[in-house]
Coordinates of C-alpha atoms in Angstrom, one line a residue:
Chain A
M55 CA 0.0 0.0 0.0
S56 CA 1.3 3.4 -0.9
T57 CA 1.9 6.2 1.6
G58 CA -0.1 9.5 1.6
I59 CA 3.0 11.3 0.3
E60 CA 3.2 8.8 -2.6
R61 CA -0.4 9.1 -3.4
I62 CA -0.3 12.9 -3.6
A63 CA 2.8 12.7 -5.8
A64 CA 1.0 10.3 -8.1
A65 CA -2.1 12.5 -8.4
F66 CA 0.1 15.5 -9.5
T67 CA 2.0 13.3 -12.0
A68 CA -1.2 11.8 -13.4
T69 CA -2.2 15.2 -14.8
N70 CA 0.5 15.1 -17.4
G71 CA 1.5 18.7 -17.0
R72 CA -2.0 20.1 -16.5
A73 CA -2.6 21.9 -13.2
A74 CA -4.4 19.7 -10.7
L75 CA -7.8 20.8 -9.3
M76 CA -8.1 20.7 -5.6
P77 CA -11.5 21.8 -4.3
Y78 CA -12.1 22.5 -0.6
L79 CA -14.9 21.1 1.4
M80 CA -16.0 21.9 4.9
G81 CA -16.4 18.6 6.7
G82 CA -19.9 18.3 8.2
F83 CA -21.4 21.2 6.3
P84 CA -24.3 21.6 5.6
D85 CA -24.3 18.3 7.5
L86 CA -22.2 15.1 7.5
E87 CA -24.3 13.3 4.9
R88 CA -24.5 16.2 2.5
S89 CA -20.8 17.0 2.9
L90 CA -20.0 13.4 1.8
A91 CA -22.2 14.0 -1.3
V92 CA -20.4 17.3 -2.0
G93 CA -17.1 15.5 -1.9
E94 CA -18.3 12.8 -4.2
A95 CA -19.7 15.5 -6.6
Y96 CA -16.1 17.0 -6.6
A97 CA -14.8 13.6 -7.7
D98 CA -17.5 13.2 -10.3
G99 CA -16.9 16.8 -11.6
G100 CA -13.2 16.3 -12.3
A101 CA -11.3 17.1 -9.1
D102 CA -7.8 15.6 -8.8
L103 CA -7.5 15.8 -5.0
V104 CA -9.8 17.1 -2.3
E105 CA -9.0 19.4 0.6
L106 CA -11.2 18.5 3.6
G107 CA -11.7 21.2 6.2
V108 CA -12.2 20.3 9.9
P109 CA -14.6 22.8 11.6
F110 CA -12.9 24.8 14.3
S111 CA -14.2 27.3 16.9
D112 CA -11.6 30.0 16.2
P113 CA -10.4 29.7 12.6
L114 CA -7.9 32.6 12.3
A115 CA -7.0 32.1 8.6
D116 CA -10.6 32.0 7.3
G117 CA -12.9 34.7 6.1
P118 CA -16.6 34.9 7.0
V119 CA -18.0 32.3 4.6
I120 CA -15.8 29.4 5.7
H121 CA -16.0 30.6 9.3
A122 CA -19.8 30.5 9.2
A123 CA -19.8 27.1 7.6
G124 CA -17.6 25.7 10.4
T125 CA -19.7 27.3 13.1
Q126 CA -22.8 25.7 11.6
A127 CA -21.1 22.3 11.5
L128 CA -20.0 22.6 15.1
A129 CA -23.5 23.7 16.2
A130 CA -24.8 20.6 14.6
G131 CA -22.4 18.5 16.7
V132 CA -19.9 17.5 14.1
T133 CA -16.7 16.0 15.7
V134 CA -13.2 15.6 14.6
P135 CA -13.4 11.8 14.4
Q136 CA -16.5 12.1 12.2
V137 CA -14.6 14.4 9.8
I138 CA -11.7 11.9 9.7
E139 CA -14.3 9.2 8.9
L140 CA -15.6 11.4 6.1
G141 CA -12.0 11.6 4.8
R142 CA -11.9 7.8 4.8
A143 CA -15.0 7.6 2.6
L144 CA -13.7 10.2 0.2
S145 CA -10.3 8.6 0.0
E146 CA -11.9 5.8 -2.0
R147 CA -12.3 8.4 -4.8
L148 CA -9.5 10.9 -4.4
P149 CA -6.4 11.7 -2.4
V150 CA -7.7 13.6 0.7
I151 CA -5.7 16.4 2.3
L152 CA -7.1 17.4 5.7
M153 CA -7.1 21.2 6.6
C154 CA -7.1 21.3 10.4
Y155 CA -6.2 24.0 13.0
A156 CA -3.4 23.2 15.3
N157 CA -5.3 22.8 18.6
L158 CA -7.4 20.0 17.2
V159 CA -4.2 18.1 16.4
F160 CA -2.6 18.7 19.8
A161 CA -5.8 17.9 21.6
R162 CA -5.9 14.4 20.1
G163 CA -2.1 14.0 20.5
V164 CA 0.2 14.5 17.5
E165 CA 1.2 10.9 17.0
R166 CA -2.3 9.6 17.5
F167 CA -3.7 12.2 15.1
A168 CA -1.2 11.2 12.3
D169 CA -1.9 7.5 12.9
D170 CA -5.6 8.1 12.7
L171 CA -5.2 9.9 9.4
A172 CA -3.1 7.0 8.0
T173 CA -5.6 4.5 9.2
A174 CA -8.3 6.4 7.4
N175 CA -6.3 6.6 4.2
V176 CA -6.0 10.4 4.4
S177 CA -2.9 11.4 2.5
G178 CA -1.9 14.8 3.7
L179 CA -2.4 17.4 6.5
I180 CA -2.4 21.2 6.2
I181 CA -2.3 23.2 9.5
P182 CA -2.9 26.9 8.8
D183 CA -1.6 28.0 12.2
L184 CA 1.5 25.9 12.4
P185 CA 4.4 27.8 10.9
L186 CA 7.8 26.3 10.3
E187 CA 9.1 27.0 13.8
E188 CA 6.3 25.1 15.5
A189 CA 6.2 22.2 13.0
P190 CA 9.0 19.8 14.0
G191 CA 7.0 17.5 16.3
V192 CA 4.1 17.3 13.9
L193 CA 6.4 16.7 10.9
A194 CA 8.1 13.8 12.7
A195 CA 4.8 12.2 13.5
C196 CA 3.5 12.7 10.0
D197 CA 6.6 11.4 8.4
A198 CA 6.4 8.3 10.6
A199 CA 2.8 7.7 9.5
G200 CA 3.5 8.4 5.8
I201 CA 1.3 11.5 5.9
A202 CA 2.4 14.6 4.0
L203 CA 2.6 17.7 6.2
V204 CA 1.9 20.3 3.6
P205 CA 3.4 23.8 4.5
L206 CA 2.0 27.1 3.6
V207 CA 3.8 30.1 2.2
A208 CA 2.5 33.7 1.7
P209 CA 3.2 36.8 -0.3
T210 CA 4.9 38.2 2.9
T211 CA 7.3 35.2 3.2
P212 CA 10.9 36.3 2.5
E213 CA 13.4 34.4 0.4
D214 CA 15.4 32.9 3.2
R215 CA 12.3 31.6 4.8
L216 CA 11.0 30.1 1.6
A217 CA 14.2 28.2 1.3
R218 CA 13.9 26.8 4.9
I219 CA 10.2 25.9 4.4
G220 CA 11.1 24.3 1.0
A221 CA 13.7 22.1 2.7
Q222 CA 11.0 20.3 4.7
A223 CA 8.0 20.4 2.4
R224 CA 6.0 17.2 1.9
G225 CA 3.4 16.5 -0.8
F226 CA 3.1 20.0 -2.2
V227 CA 3.4 23.6 -1.0
Y228 CA 0.2 25.6 -0.4
T229 CA 0.9 29.1 -1.7
V230 CA -1.5 31.7 -0.3
S231 CA -2.1 34.0 -3.2
V232 CA -3.0 37.1 -1.2
T233 CA -2.1 38.8 2.1
G234 CA -5.4 38.0 3.9
T235 CA -7.9 35.4 4.9
T236 CA -9.8 33.0 2.7
G237 CA -12.6 34.5 0.6
E238 CA -13.6 35.4 -3.0
R239 CA -11.8 38.2 -4.7
E240 CA -11.8 40.1 -8.0
G241 CA -8.8 38.6 -9.7
V242 CA -5.7 36.5 -9.4
D243 CA -2.3 38.0 -9.9
A244 CA 0.2 35.6 -8.6
G245 CA 2.8 35.1 -11.4
D246 CA 5.7 36.8 -9.5
L247 CA 4.8 35.0 -6.3
L248 CA 4.6 31.6 -8.0
A249 CA 8.0 32.1 -9.7
R250 CA 9.5 33.1 -6.4
V251 CA 8.1 30.1 -4.6
K252 CA 9.0 27.6 -7.4
G253 CA 12.7 28.5 -7.0
H254 CA 12.7 27.0 -3.6
F255 CA 10.5 23.9 -3.8
D256 CA 11.0 20.5 -5.3
V257 CA 7.3 19.5 -4.6
P258 CA 4.4 20.8 -6.7
V259 CA 3.3 24.4 -6.0
A260 CA -0.5 24.8 -5.4
L261 CA -2.2 28.2 -5.3
G262 CA -5.2 29.0 -3.1
F263 CA -7.1 31.9 -1.3
G264 CA -9.3 34.1 -3.5
I265 CA -9.6 31.8 -6.4
S266 CA -13.3 31.3 -7.3
T267 CA -14.1 31.5 -11.0
P268 CA -13.1 29.3 -14.0
A269 CA -11.2 32.4 -15.3
H270 CA -9.3 32.6 -12.0
V271 CA -8.5 28.9 -12.2
A272 CA -7.2 29.3 -15.7
A273 CA -5.1 32.3 -14.8
A274 CA -3.6 30.5 -11.8
A275 CA -2.6 27.6 -14.1
A276 CA -1.2 30.0 -16.8
A277 CA 0.8 31.7 -14.1
G278 CA 2.5 28.4 -13.3
A279 CA 0.6 26.8 -10.5
D280 CA 0.9 23.0 -10.4
G281 CA -2.3 22.9 -8.4
V282 CA -5.3 25.2 -7.9
I283 CA -7.4 25.3 -4.7
V284 CA -10.9 26.7 -4.7
G285 CA -12.6 27.0 -1.3
T286 CA -15.0 29.8 -0.4
R287 CA -16.8 29.8 -3.8
L288 CA -17.6 26.1 -3.3
V289 CA -18.6 26.4 0.4
R290 CA -21.0 29.2 -0.7
A291 CA -22.3 27.0 -3.5
A292 CA -22.9 24.2 -1.0
A293 CA -24.7 26.6 1.3
E294 CA -26.9 27.7 -1.5
G295 CA -27.6 24.2 -2.7
E296 CA -26.1 24.5 -6.1
D297 CA -25.3 21.6 -8.4
M298 CA -21.8 20.9 -7.0
R299 CA -20.8 18.5 -9.7
G300 CA -21.7 21.2 -12.3
V301 CA -19.8 23.9 -10.5
V302 CA -16.6 21.8 -10.2
A303 CA -16.9 20.6 -13.8
E304 CA -16.8 24.2 -15.0
L305 CA -13.6 24.8 -12.9
A306 CA -12.1 21.5 -14.3
A307 CA -13.0 22.6 -17.8
A308 CA -10.9 25.7 -17.3
L309 CA -7.9 23.4 -16.9
D310 CA -8.9 21.4 -20.0
R311 CA -9.6 18.5 -17.6
P312 CA -11.8 16.0 -19.4
G313 CA -15.0 15.8 -17.4
A314 CA -15.7 12.5 -15.7
Chain B
M294 CA 21.0 42.0 25.2
T295 CA 18.2 40.0 27.0
P296 CA 16.3 38.2 24.3
V297 CA 12.5 38.4 23.9
E298 CA 11.2 35.0 25.2
H299 CA 9.2 32.9 22.7
R300 CA 8.6 30.2 25.3
F301 CA 8.0 30.0 29.0
G302 CA 8.7 26.4 29.6
P303 CA 6.5 24.5 27.2
Y304 CA 4.1 27.5 26.8
G305 CA 4.0 30.3 24.3
G306 CA 5.2 30.0 20.7
Q307 CA 3.8 31.5 17.4
F308 CA 0.8 29.5 16.2
V309 CA -0.3 31.9 13.5
P310 CA -0.8 31.9 9.8
E311 CA 2.4 32.2 7.8
T312 CA 1.4 35.6 6.5
L313 CA 2.0 37.1 10.0
M314 CA 5.4 35.5 10.7
P315 CA 7.5 38.2 9.1
A316 CA 5.5 40.9 11.0
L317 CA 6.1 39.1 14.3
A318 CA 9.8 39.0 13.5
E319 CA 9.7 42.7 12.6
L320 CA 7.9 43.6 15.8
E321 CA 10.4 41.6 17.9
A322 CA 13.4 43.3 16.3
A323 CA 11.7 46.7 16.8
W324 CA 11.0 46.0 20.5
L325 CA 14.6 44.7 21.2
D326 CA 15.8 47.9 19.6
A327 CA 13.4 50.3 21.4
R328 CA 13.7 48.6 24.7
A329 CA 17.4 49.3 24.7
D330 CA 17.0 52.8 23.3
A331 CA 17.3 55.6 25.9
G332 CA 15.4 58.0 23.7
F333 CA 12.4 55.7 23.4
Q334 CA 12.4 54.9 27.1
A335 CA 12.6 58.6 27.9
D336 CA 9.6 59.3 25.6
L337 CA 7.6 56.5 27.2
Q338 CA 8.6 57.6 30.7
R339 CA 7.5 61.2 30.0
L340 CA 4.1 60.0 28.7
L341 CA 3.6 57.7 31.6
T342 CA 4.5 60.4 34.1
E343 CA 3.0 63.6 32.6
Y344 CA 0.1 62.1 30.7
A345 CA -1.0 58.8 32.3
G346 CA -0.3 59.7 36.0
R347 CA 2.6 57.4 37.0
P348 CA 3.8 56.5 39.5
T349 CA 0.5 55.4 41.0
P350 CA 0.2 55.3 44.8
L351 CA 0.7 52.2 46.9
Y352 CA -2.1 52.9 49.4
H353 CA -2.1 51.4 52.9
A354 CA -5.9 50.6 53.2
R355 CA -6.4 51.0 56.9
R356 CA -10.0 50.0 57.2
L357 CA -9.6 47.0 54.9
S358 CA -6.5 46.1 56.9
E359 CA -8.6 46.2 60.1
A360 CA -11.3 44.1 58.5
M361 CA -8.7 41.5 57.3
G362 CA -6.6 41.6 60.5
R363 CA -3.3 42.3 58.6
P364 CA -1.7 45.2 56.7
V365 CA -3.2 45.5 53.2
Y366 CA -1.8 47.7 50.6
L367 CA -3.6 48.5 47.3
K368 CA -1.6 49.3 44.2
R369 CA -3.7 52.1 42.7
E370 CA -3.7 51.5 38.9
D371 CA -7.4 52.6 39.0
L372 CA -6.1 56.2 39.4
L373 CA -4.4 56.1 35.9
H374 CA -5.8 58.1 33.0
T375 CA -8.6 56.1 31.3
G376 CA -9.1 54.2 34.6
A377 CA -6.9 51.0 34.4
H378 CA -3.5 49.6 33.9
K379 CA -4.3 49.1 30.2
I380 CA -2.9 52.5 29.4
N381 CA 0.7 51.4 30.3
N382 CA 0.6 48.9 27.5
A383 CA -1.4 51.0 25.0
L384 CA 1.0 54.0 25.2
G385 CA 4.1 51.8 24.9
Q386 CA 2.8 49.9 21.9
A387 CA 1.4 52.9 20.1
L388 CA 4.8 54.7 20.6
L389 CA 6.5 51.5 19.2
A390 CA 4.1 51.4 16.2
K391 CA 4.9 55.0 15.4
R392 CA 8.6 54.2 15.6
M393 CA 8.1 51.3 13.2
G394 CA 6.3 53.6 10.7
K395 CA 2.9 52.0 11.1
T396 CA 0.0 54.3 10.5
R397 CA -2.9 52.2 11.4
I398 CA -3.7 50.6 14.7
I399 CA -6.1 47.8 15.5
A400 CA -7.0 46.6 18.9
E401 CA -9.6 44.3 20.5
T402 CA -11.6 45.0 23.6
G403 CA -14.0 43.2 26.0
A404 CA -15.1 45.6 28.7
G405 CA -13.8 48.5 26.6
Q406 CA -10.9 49.5 28.9
H407 CA -8.2 48.4 26.5
G408 CA -10.2 49.8 23.6
V409 CA -10.5 53.2 25.3
A410 CA -6.8 53.1 26.2
S411 CA -5.8 52.3 22.6
A412 CA -8.1 55.0 21.2
T413 CA -6.6 57.4 23.7
A414 CA -3.0 56.6 22.8
C415 CA -3.8 56.8 19.1
A416 CA -5.5 60.2 19.5
L417 CA -2.4 61.4 21.4
L418 CA 0.0 60.2 18.7
G419 CA -2.1 60.9 15.6
L420 CA -2.7 57.2 14.6
E421 CA -5.8 55.8 12.9
C422 CA -7.5 53.3 15.4
I423 CA -9.9 50.5 14.8
V424 CA -11.2 48.6 17.8
Y425 CA -12.9 45.2 17.4
M426 CA -15.6 44.5 20.0
G427 CA -18.2 41.8 20.2
T428 CA -21.8 43.2 19.9
E429 CA -22.8 41.6 23.2
D430 CA -20.0 43.6 24.9
M431 CA -21.0 46.7 23.0
R432 CA -24.4 46.4 24.5
R433 CA -23.0 45.9 28.0
Q434 CA -20.4 48.6 27.8
Q435 CA -22.2 51.4 25.8
P436 CA -20.4 54.3 27.5
N437 CA -17.0 52.9 26.5
V438 CA -18.2 52.6 22.9
Q439 CA -19.2 56.2 23.0
R440 CA -15.8 57.2 24.5
M441 CA -13.9 55.4 21.8
G442 CA -16.0 57.3 19.2
L443 CA -15.4 60.6 20.8
L444 CA -11.6 59.8 20.8
G445 CA -11.8 59.4 17.0
A446 CA -11.6 55.6 16.9
T447 CA -13.8 53.3 14.8
V448 CA -15.5 50.5 16.8
A449 CA -15.9 47.5 14.5
P450 CA -18.7 45.2 15.7
V451 CA -18.0 41.5 15.8
E452 CA -21.0 39.2 15.4
A453 CA -19.4 35.8 15.6
G454 CA -19.8 33.3 18.4
A455 CA -20.8 34.6 21.8
R456 CA -20.0 38.1 20.5
T457 CA -17.5 38.8 23.3
L458 CA -13.7 39.1 23.8
K459 CA -12.6 35.8 22.3
E460 CA -14.2 36.6 19.0
A461 CA -12.9 40.2 19.1
V462 CA -9.4 38.9 19.4
S463 CA -9.9 36.6 16.4
A464 CA -11.4 39.4 14.3
A465 CA -8.4 41.6 15.1
I466 CA -6.0 38.9 14.1
R467 CA -7.8 38.4 10.8
D468 CA -7.6 42.1 10.1
W469 CA -3.9 42.0 10.9
V470 CA -3.4 39.1 8.5
T471 CA -5.1 41.2 5.8
N472 CA -3.5 44.6 6.5
V473 CA -0.1 43.6 8.0
G474 CA 1.9 46.0 5.9
D475 CA 0.8 49.3 7.4
T476 CA -0.9 48.0 10.6
H477 CA 0.2 47.3 14.1
Y478 CA -2.0 45.2 16.4
I479 CA -2.0 46.5 20.0
I480 CA -3.0 43.3 21.8
G481 CA -4.5 44.1 25.2
S482 CA -3.1 41.4 27.4
S483 CA 0.0 39.2 27.9
V484 CA -1.4 36.7 25.4
G485 CA -1.0 36.0 21.7
P486 CA 2.0 34.8 19.7
A487 CA 5.5 35.8 20.6
P488 CA 6.7 38.5 21.1
F489 CA 3.4 39.8 22.5
P490 CA 3.4 38.1 25.9
A491 CA 6.9 39.4 26.6
L492 CA 6.3 42.8 25.1
V493 CA 3.1 43.4 27.1
R494 CA 4.8 42.1 30.3
D495 CA 7.8 44.4 29.7
L496 CA 5.4 47.4 29.4
Q497 CA 3.3 46.3 32.5
R498 CA 6.2 45.5 34.9
V499 CA 6.3 49.1 35.9
I500 CA 3.4 48.2 38.2
G501 CA 5.5 45.7 40.1
D502 CA 8.7 47.8 40.0
E503 CA 6.9 50.7 41.6
A504 CA 5.1 48.5 44.1
R505 CA 8.2 46.7 45.3
A506 CA 10.1 50.0 45.9
Q507 CA 7.0 51.6 47.5
V508 CA 6.4 48.7 49.9
L509 CA 10.0 48.6 51.0
E510 CA 9.9 52.4 51.5
Q511 CA 6.5 52.5 53.3
A512 CA 6.5 49.2 55.3
G513 CA 10.2 48.5 55.5
R514 CA 9.7 45.0 54.2
L515 CA 8.6 42.9 51.3
P516 CA 5.0 41.6 51.3
E517 CA 4.1 38.1 52.3
R518 CA 1.7 37.9 49.4
V519 CA 1.1 39.8 46.1
I520 CA -2.4 39.2 44.8
A521 CA -3.8 40.1 41.3
C522 CA -6.7 39.1 39.1
V523 CA -6.0 37.1 35.9
G524 CA -7.9 37.1 32.7
G525 CA -5.3 37.3 30.0
G526 CA -3.1 38.2 33.0
S527 CA -1.3 41.5 32.1
N528 CA -1.8 43.4 35.4
A529 CA -0.8 40.2 37.3
I530 CA 2.3 39.5 35.2
G531 CA 3.2 43.1 35.5
I532 CA 3.1 43.1 39.3
F533 CA 4.5 39.6 39.8
V534 CA 7.6 39.7 37.7
P535 CA 9.6 42.1 39.9
F536 CA 8.9 39.8 42.9
V537 CA 9.7 36.5 41.2
D538 CA 13.2 36.4 42.6
D539 CA 12.0 37.2 46.1
P540 CA 11.3 33.6 47.3
E541 CA 9.6 34.8 50.5
V542 CA 6.9 36.6 48.5
Q543 CA 3.9 34.4 47.5
L544 CA 2.3 35.3 44.1
I545 CA -1.4 34.7 43.9
G546 CA -3.3 34.9 40.6
V547 CA -7.1 35.1 40.9
E548 CA -9.3 33.9 38.1
A549 CA -13.0 34.1 37.5
A550 CA -15.0 31.2 38.9
G551 CA -18.1 32.8 37.4
E552 CA -21.2 30.9 38.5
G553 CA -18.9 28.2 40.0
L554 CA -16.1 26.0 38.8
D555 CA -18.4 22.9 38.6
T556 CA -20.9 24.7 36.4
G557 CA -18.6 25.1 33.4
R558 CA -19.6 28.8 33.4
H559 CA -16.3 30.3 34.5
G560 CA -13.0 31.7 33.2
A561 CA -10.5 29.7 35.2
P562 CA -8.2 27.6 32.9
L563 CA -5.2 28.0 35.2
T564 CA -7.0 27.0 38.4
L565 CA -8.6 23.9 36.8
G566 CA -5.4 22.6 35.1
G567 CA -6.1 20.1 32.5
R568 CA -4.5 19.8 29.0
G569 CA -2.8 22.9 27.5
G570 CA -3.8 24.1 24.1
V571 CA -3.4 26.7 21.4
L572 CA -5.6 29.8 21.4
H573 CA -4.9 33.1 19.6
G574 CA -1.4 32.1 18.6
A575 CA 0.0 30.7 21.9
Y576 CA 0.1 27.4 23.7
S577 CA -1.1 27.9 27.2
A578 CA -3.8 27.0 29.7
I579 CA -7.1 27.2 27.9
M580 CA -10.7 26.0 28.2
Q581 CA -11.5 23.4 25.6
D582 CA -13.6 20.3 24.9
E583 CA -12.3 16.8 24.2
D584 CA -11.8 17.5 20.5
G585 CA -9.9 20.8 21.2
Q586 CA -12.7 23.2 20.3
I587 CA -12.4 26.3 22.4
L588 CA -15.1 26.8 25.0
E589 CA -16.9 30.0 25.9
A590 CA -15.8 31.6 29.2
H591 CA -18.1 33.3 31.6
S592 CA -17.5 36.0 34.2
I593 CA -19.5 38.9 35.5
S594 CA -16.4 40.9 34.7
A595 CA -15.9 41.3 31.0
G596 CA -12.1 41.6 31.4
L597 CA -11.9 38.1 32.9
D598 CA -14.4 36.6 30.5
Y599 CA -11.7 34.8 28.4
P600 CA -11.0 31.1 27.9
G601 CA -7.3 31.5 27.6
T602 CA -4.5 33.0 29.6
G603 CA -0.9 34.3 29.2
P604 CA 1.7 31.6 28.7
Q605 CA 4.0 33.0 31.3
H606 CA 1.3 32.4 33.9
A607 CA 0.9 28.8 32.9
H608 CA 4.7 28.4 33.4
L609 CA 4.7 30.1 36.8
R610 CA 1.9 27.8 37.8
D611 CA 3.7 24.6 36.7
T612 CA 6.9 25.6 38.4
G613 CA 5.0 26.4 41.6
R614 CA 6.3 30.0 41.7
A615 CA 2.8 31.4 41.5
R616 CA -0.5 29.8 42.4
Y617 CA -3.9 30.4 40.9
E618 CA -7.3 30.2 42.5
A619 CA -10.8 31.4 41.5
I620 CA -13.4 33.6 42.9
T621 CA -17.1 33.5 42.0
D622 CA -19.2 36.4 40.6
R623 CA -21.0 36.6 43.9
Q624 CA -17.8 36.8 46.0
A625 CA -16.5 39.5 43.6
L626 CA -19.7 41.5 44.0
D627 CA -19.4 41.3 47.8
A628 CA -15.8 42.6 47.6
F629 CA -16.8 45.3 45.2
Q630 CA -19.2 46.6 47.9
T631 CA -16.8 46.1 50.8
V632 CA -14.0 48.2 49.2
A633 CA -16.5 50.9 48.3
R634 CA -17.9 51.1 51.8
L635 CA -14.6 50.7 53.8
E636 CA -12.3 52.7 51.6
G637 CA -14.3 55.0 49.4
I638 CA -12.9 53.3 46.3
I639 CA -15.1 51.7 43.7
P640 CA -12.9 49.0 42.2
A641 CA -13.4 47.3 38.8
L642 CA -15.2 44.0 39.0
E643 CA -12.0 42.4 37.7
S644 CA -9.9 43.8 40.5
S645 CA -12.7 42.9 43.0
H646 CA -11.8 39.3 42.4
A647 CA -8.3 39.9 43.8
V648 CA -9.7 41.7 46.8
A649 CA -12.3 38.9 47.3
W650 CA -9.5 36.3 47.4
A651 CA -7.7 38.3 50.1
L652 CA -10.9 38.7 52.1
A653 CA -11.3 35.0 52.2
A654 CA -7.7 34.1 52.7
G655 CA -5.8 33.0 55.8
P656 CA -3.5 35.1 57.8
S657 CA -0.5 37.0 56.4
E658 CA 2.0 39.5 57.6
L659 CA 1.4 41.9 54.7
D660 CA -0.6 41.7 51.5
V661 CA -0.2 43.8 48.4
I662 CA -3.3 43.7 46.1
C663 CA -3.2 45.1 42.5
L664 CA -6.2 47.3 42.1
S665 CA -6.0 47.1 38.4
G666 CA -8.9 49.4 37.5
R667 CA -11.8 51.5 38.6
G668 CA -15.4 50.3 38.7
G669 CA -17.2 53.2 37.1
K670 CA -17.6 51.1 33.9
D671 CA -19.3 48.3 36.0
L672 CA -21.9 50.2 37.9
A673 CA -24.9 49.2 35.7
E674 CA -23.8 45.6 35.5
A675 CA -22.9 45.3 39.2
L676 CA -26.0 47.1 40.5
A677 CA -28.3 45.0 38.4
A678 CA -26.6 41.8 39.6
L679 CA -26.8 42.9 43.2
E680 CA -30.6 43.4 42.8
R681 CA -31.0 39.8 41.5

């Protein structure tokens, strides 16, 4: 059986040079059953990987839409083990990367958390409030379990720091396209940032935050992103009961991804 | 040069989005530089003396002493401009922000004391000021909302969660993530990612430096106990730190037991112990559920209504150098009245927790209590609660 790191690498390789599409899903929103359906619609619509968010009481990196979705999921009683189980179900279709705030990982215990992800066939872990300096313990546990601890970089990250983050990146690097929190924005202008990041990373470079339309997705790919992450737009679509497969298929089409 | 601590034992750290990491490094470097700069220190000293009203008196409270059967001294931070110790930190950080070339200040506030202090410092130094405040706190503390407006600050309402301090801090951090280039975040307590806990402590230790010299001068000895209330813990860390190397001085932090520690409706993570966790950028004692979701705190005093606490306090607790106990809403209200009637001083409900602990405590040769703020802001809330 392959490790999470290997499975993520294979997903990027399988695109044959096309940028990979990685839609975001808030676990347990609007409820557990429907969030599973949303994830399956992503797979049906042409996603290459899926980013599965774990609802948290105090999400510092998220804008109002994802924050509200997480709050609603928590109010409905969604738990961390339930979201990991959701990851297990989705992993039958796509590589799953869990997006989870640090305290939920520490509360469960770092080794146990990494082992639980491996057992559930989750491939990677993104912790938006765990910068390089705080990461060593989690990285060791993830490495031992074969889980890719995916780092984030931002427009404010200086060169020397990019190099240090690059030296311990696993799976891919999550490049935050804007100085800010998650949320829909007017346009995507990340060419310079992507070029700067790519100089320091051997793993694929994915771009996220503020990417919402097929045009944004195409622009991100044209600017050199190896992967494109769409979050808030899809959480809003799920809240409004849109045809999730259709929405994702439009995003996939912008990458010339043959629809499934 | 003494470094700025990132960790206090296992506690502290920088659990924030990557976007903020360069800003934290910039702030740390600026503070190391300013802290050692005689010109900056002279500017700050002048503001603290001529503008804020330092040094504050250490007052030998004779009628309280009689009631408690031992000498009791009150460190009168309530006499400062804007009514609480918060101004020590707000003036220092606003001056630092100006030195760093930042033009925009954000702050969070619960009761409104730190918001008013920040708005005041920004008015004085000509800085734009936005204060995040939960809408529930805005309702409870309407006069402070009006004060901030009068001082030229913008109060940004926060609708998330219980609409109180925890959510206001989160909203301020999100603003900082978005506007980090021209903005400085004046955090109001000794919490948050490094370098904030050390920075705020450095700016608040003036309380303890003064109190230690004053008690030696007035009583000819060190206190047996130093007592202060702890929400985030800035007045407490400020008065504790200068006494840490005096082993004969006991340090007592008083948290909010709210409606009772066994009800879950309190703000006492240090007292209860339990697993540490990450809140607002630091690993410390926090209130959380089994999954690690942060719980809502409760206290009659908005300043203690917070589910986290400063990382240095967690370390002082673990090492046994300080101990932490909790006082209920009811005990705090009783102390609020007692101090008013015996001494003609209306203390803040926060500070009333420290007094309440002393009222209930065993004998001592001399107690120093930090009276961190005045109670004018609490009249409506306290009188309503007393009628219930």
